[in-house]
């Protein structure tokens, strides 16, 4: 970020935070590194920490117009990181644990589909949108490989092509091709897909 700003002759102070999105994650540090707890925090404290950081800088360096310009350039030059996790960790694709997984159970439990929802035979949790997380997992694990109805059916442990067709159609995924050869691609806006209901 510093290099990026310098290259564009933008001189502003910058700071960093490491934000943990899973609330149950325990953040611990060894002795002598306690100051790192100022940098690593849970998502719920992000806004107040940003305000605190903001209030420690008194001098206005960029006017609103210039700031907007920096925002525009940042968005324009943003490119999502591509990372082939399976290749990196040398994991064959058939070893991936498949299924729409239970968000409540500590070990991976594949949910069953029943009466239009997903449910866990282990803890009884019901989840209407578990397939949304499953397809995001699939895209993350396969470095955004396109997926067919048949592949997603296999991934979700379902036998009905019609049900999977409806699940796929209910997510804002770009798709290519027709009928059996149709492939679905990751949504460009991850936010849209995670907020989806049903
Ligand atoms: Zn469960």
CSV table of C-alpha atoms and ligand atoms in Angstrom, one decimal:
chain,number,residue,atom,x,y,z
A,1,UNK,CA,0.0,0.0,0.0
A,2,UNK,CA,2.8,2.4,0.9
A,3,UNK,CA,4.6,1.6,-2.4
A,4,UNK,CA,1.3,2.0,-4.3
A,5,UNK,CA,0.7,5.4,-2.8
A,6,UNK,CA,4.3,6.6,-3.3
A,7,UNK,CA,4.2,5.6,-6.9
A,8,UNK,CA,1.2,7.9,-7.4
A,9,UNK,CA,2.7,10.7,-5.4
A,10,UNK,CA,0.0,10.5,-2.7
A,11,UNK,CA,1.4,11.3,0.7
A,12,UNK,CA,-0.9,10.1,3.4
A,13,UNK,CA,-0.2,8.3,6.7
A,14,UNK,CA,-1.3,4.7,6.7
A,15,UNK,CA,-2.0,2.1,9.3
A,16,UNK,CA,-3.0,-1.5,9.3
A,17,UNK,CA,-5.3,-3.8,11.2
A,18,UNK,CA,-5.8,-7.6,11.0
A,19,UNK,CA,-9.5,-8.3,11.4
A,20,UNK,CA,-10.9,-11.7,12.4
A,21,UNK,CA,-14.4,-12.2,11.1
A,22,UNK,CA,-15.3,-15.3,13.1
A,23,UNK,CA,-16.5,-14.2,16.5
A,24,UNK,CA,-15.6,-17.4,18.2
A,25,UNK,CA,-11.9,-17.1,17.3
A,26,UNK,CA,-9.8,-16.7,20.4
A,27,UNK,CA,-7.0,-14.1,19.8
A,28,UNK,CA,-4.0,-14.8,22.0
A,29,UNK,CA,-0.4,-13.7,21.9
A,30,UNK,CA,2.8,-14.7,23.7
A,31,UNK,CA,4.5,-12.6,26.3
A,32,UNK,CA,6.3,-9.6,24.9
A,33,UNK,CA,3.9,-9.3,21.9
A,34,UNK,CA,0.9,-7.7,23.8
A,35,UNK,CA,1.0,-4.7,21.5
A,36,UNK,CA,-0.1,-6.9,18.6
A,37,UNK,CA,-3.5,-7.0,20.3
A,38,UNK,CA,-3.9,-3.4,19.1
A,39,UNK,CA,-3.5,-4.6,15.6
A,40,UNK,CA,-5.4,-7.9,15.6
A,41,UNK,CA,-9.0,-7.6,16.5
A,42,UNK,CA,-12.5,-9.0,16.1
A,43,UNK,CA,-14.8,-7.6,13.4
A,44,UNK,CA,-17.1,-6.1,16.0
A,45,UNK,CA,-14.4,-3.7,17.2
A,46,UNK,CA,-13.4,-2.6,13.7
A,47,UNK,CA,-15.5,0.6,13.4
A,48,UNK,CA,-14.6,1.9,16.9
A,49,UNK,CA,-10.9,1.2,16.2
A,50,UNK,CA,-11.0,3.0,12.9
A,51,UNK,CA,-12.6,6.0,14.6
A,52,UNK,CA,-9.9,5.9,17.3
A,53,UNK,CA,-7.1,5.8,14.7
A,54,UNK,CA,-8.9,8.6,12.7
A,55,UNK,CA,-9.0,10.8,15.8
A,56,UNK,CA,-5.2,10.4,16.3
A,57,UNK,CA,-4.5,12.2,13.0
A,58,UNK,CA,-5.4,15.8,13.3
A,59,UNK,CA,-4.1,17.3,10.1
A,60,UNK,CA,-6.2,17.2,7.0
A,61,UNK,CA,-3.9,16.0,4.2
A,62,UNK,CA,-6.4,15.4,1.4
A,63,UNK,CA,-9.5,17.4,0.7
A,64,UNK,CA,-12.8,15.4,0.0
A,65,UNK,CA,-12.4,15.8,-3.7
A,66,UNK,CA,-8.8,14.4,-3.7
A,67,UNK,CA,-9.9,11.6,-1.3
A,68,UNK,CA,-12.6,10.6,-3.7
A,69,UNK,CA,-10.1,10.5,-6.5
A,70,UNK,CA,-7.9,8.2,-4.5
A,71,UNK,CA,-10.9,6.0,-3.8
A,72,UNK,CA,-11.7,5.8,-7.5
A,73,UNK,CA,-8.2,4.8,-8.4
A,74,UNK,CA,-8.0,2.2,-5.7
A,75,UNK,CA,-11.3,0.6,-6.9
A,76,UNK,CA,-10.1,0.8,-10.5
A,77,UNK,CA,-6.8,-0.9,-9.8
A,78,UNK,CA,-8.1,-3.5,-7.4
A,79,UNK,CA,-7.6,-7.0,-8.6
A,80,UNK,CA,-8.7,-10.0,-6.6
A,81,UNK,CA,-6.0,-12.3,-5.4
A,82,UNK,CA,-5.9,-15.7,-7.2
A,83,UNK,CA,-4.7,-18.5,-5.1
A,84,UNK,CA,-4.8,-22.2,-6.1
A,85,UNK,CA,-5.1,-23.7,-2.6
A,86,UNK,CA,-5.2,-27.3,-3.7
A,87,UNK,CA,-2.1,-26.9,-5.9
A,88,UNK,CA,-0.3,-25.0,-3.1
A,89,UNK,CA,-1.0,-27.6,-0.5
A,90,UNK,CA,-0.6,-30.5,-3.0
A,91,UNK,CA,-4.1,-31.8,-2.2
A,92,UNK,CA,-5.8,-34.0,-4.9
A,93,UNK,CA,-9.3,-32.7,-5.7
A,94,UNK,CA,-11.0,-36.0,-4.7
A,95,UNK,CA,-9.8,-35.5,-1.1
A,96,UNK,CA,-11.9,-32.4,-0.6
A,97,UNK,CA,-14.7,-33.0,2.0
A,98,UNK,CA,-17.8,-32.2,0.0
A,99,UNK,CA,-21.3,-31.2,1.2
A,100,UNK,CA,-23.1,-28.2,2.4
A,101,UNK,CA,-21.6,-28.2,5.9
A,102,UNK,CA,-23.2,-27.5,9.2
A,103,UNK,CA,-22.1,-24.1,10.6
A,104,UNK,CA,-22.8,-25.2,14.2
A,105,UNK,CA,-21.0,-28.5,14.5
A,106,UNK,CA,-17.2,-28.2,15.2
A,107,UNK,CA,-16.3,-31.1,12.8
A,108,UNK,CA,-17.5,-31.0,9.2
A,109,UNK,CA,-21.0,-32.5,8.9
A,110,UNK,CA,-22.7,-32.6,5.5
A,111,UNK,CA,-26.2,-31.3,5.8
A,112,UNK,CA,-29.2,-33.2,4.3
A,113,UNK,CA,-31.8,-31.5,2.2
A,114,UNK,CA,-35.4,-31.9,3.3
A,115,UNK,CA,-38.5,-29.9,2.6
A,116,UNK,CA,-36.7,-27.0,1.0
A,117,UNK,CA,-34.1,-26.5,3.7
A,118,UNK,CA,-30.8,-28.0,4.9
A,119,UNK,CA,-30.7,-29.7,8.2
A,120,UNK,CA,-28.0,-31.3,10.3
A,121,UNK,CA,-28.6,-34.9,11.5
A,122,UNK,CA,-26.1,-34.3,14.3
A,123,UNK,CA,-27.3,-31.2,16.0
A,124,UNK,CA,-30.6,-30.4,14.3
A,125,UNK,CA,-29.5,-27.0,12.9
A,126,UNK,CA,-31.6,-25.8,9.9
A,127,UNK,CA,-30.0,-23.6,7.3
A,128,UNK,CA,-31.8,-22.4,4.2
A,129,UNK,CA,-28.7,-20.9,2.6
A,130,UNK,CA,-26.0,-23.6,3.3
A,131,UNK,CA,-25.6,-24.2,-0.5
A,132,UNK,CA,-24.5,-20.6,-0.9
A,133,UNK,CA,-21.6,-21.1,1.4
A,134,UNK,CA,-20.9,-24.5,-0.2
A,135,UNK,CA,-20.6,-23.0,-3.7
A,136,UNK,CA,-18.3,-20.2,-2.3
A,137,UNK,CA,-16.2,-22.9,-0.7
A,138,UNK,CA,-16.0,-24.7,-4.0
A,139,UNK,CA,-14.9,-21.6,-5.9
A,140,UNK,CA,-12.3,-20.8,-3.2
A,141,UNK,CA,-10.9,-24.3,-3.2
A,142,UNK,CA,-10.8,-24.7,-7.0
A,143,UNK,CA,-9.4,-21.3,-7.8
A,144,UNK,CA,-12.7,-20.2,-9.3
A,145,UNK,CA,-13.2,-23.2,-11.6
A,146,UNK,CA,-16.6,-23.1,-13.4
A,147,UNK,CA,-19.1,-25.6,-12.0
A,148,UNK,CA,-21.8,-27.7,-13.8
A,149,UNK,CA,-25.1,-28.8,-12.3
A,150,UNK,CA,-23.7,-32.3,-12.1
A,151,UNK,CA,-20.6,-31.2,-10.3
A,152,UNK,CA,-22.5,-29.1,-7.8
A,153,UNK,CA,-25.0,-32.0,-7.3
A,154,UNK,CA,-22.1,-34.3,-6.4
A,155,UNK,CA,-20.6,-31.6,-4.2
A,156,UNK,CA,-23.9,-31.2,-2.3
A,157,UNK,CA,-24.6,-34.9,-2.1
A,158,UNK,CA,-27.9,-34.5,-4.0
A,159,UNK,CA,-29.4,-36.7,-6.7
A,160,UNK,CA,-32.0,-34.3,-8.2
A,161,UNK,CA,-30.8,-32.2,-11.1
A,162,UNK,CA,-34.0,-30.1,-10.8
A,163,UNK,CA,-33.4,-29.1,-7.2
A,164,UNK,CA,-29.8,-28.2,-8.0
A,165,UNK,CA,-31.0,-26.2,-11.0
A,166,UNK,CA,-33.3,-24.2,-8.7
A,167,UNK,CA,-30.5,-23.7,-6.1
A,168,UNK,CA,-28.1,-22.5,-8.8
A,169,UNK,CA,-30.8,-20.2,-10.4
A,170,UNK,CA,-31.5,-18.7,-7.0
A,171,UNK,CA,-27.9,-17.3,-6.7
A,172,UNK,CA,-26.7,-14.4,-8.8
A,173,UNK,CA,-24.0,-16.4,-10.6
A,174,UNK,CA,-23.0,-15.6,-14.2
A,175,UNK,CA,-23.4,-18.7,-16.4
A,176,UNK,CA,-22.4,-19.8,-19.8
A,177,UNK,CA,-23.8,-22.4,-22.2
A,178,UNK,CA,-27.1,-24.0,-22.4
A,179,UNK,CA,-28.8,-27.1,-21.0
A,180,UNK,CA,-26.4,-29.9,-19.8
A,181,UNK,CA,-23.2,-28.0,-20.7
A,182,UNK,CA,-24.1,-24.9,-18.7
A,183,UNK,CA,-21.4,-23.8,-16.3
A,184,UNK,CA,-21.7,-21.4,-13.4
A,185,UNK,CA,-19.0,-18.9,-12.5
A,186,UNK,CA,-18.3,-17.1,-9.3
A,187,UNK,CA,-20.3,-13.9,-8.7
A,188,UNK,CA,-18.1,-10.8,-9.2
A,189,UNK,CA,-19.6,-9.3,-6.1
A,190,UNK,CA,-19.1,-11.6,-3.2
A,191,UNK,CA,-21.2,-9.5,-1.0
A,192,UNK,CA,-24.3,-10.1,-3.1
A,193,UNK,CA,-24.0,-13.8,-2.9
A,194,UNK,CA,-23.4,-14.0,0.9
A,195,UNK,CA,-26.4,-11.7,1.6
A,196,UNK,CA,-28.7,-13.9,-0.5
A,197,UNK,CA,-31.6,-15.5,1.2
A,198,UNK,CA,-33.4,-18.6,0.0
B,1,LIG,ZN1,-24.7,-29.6,13.1
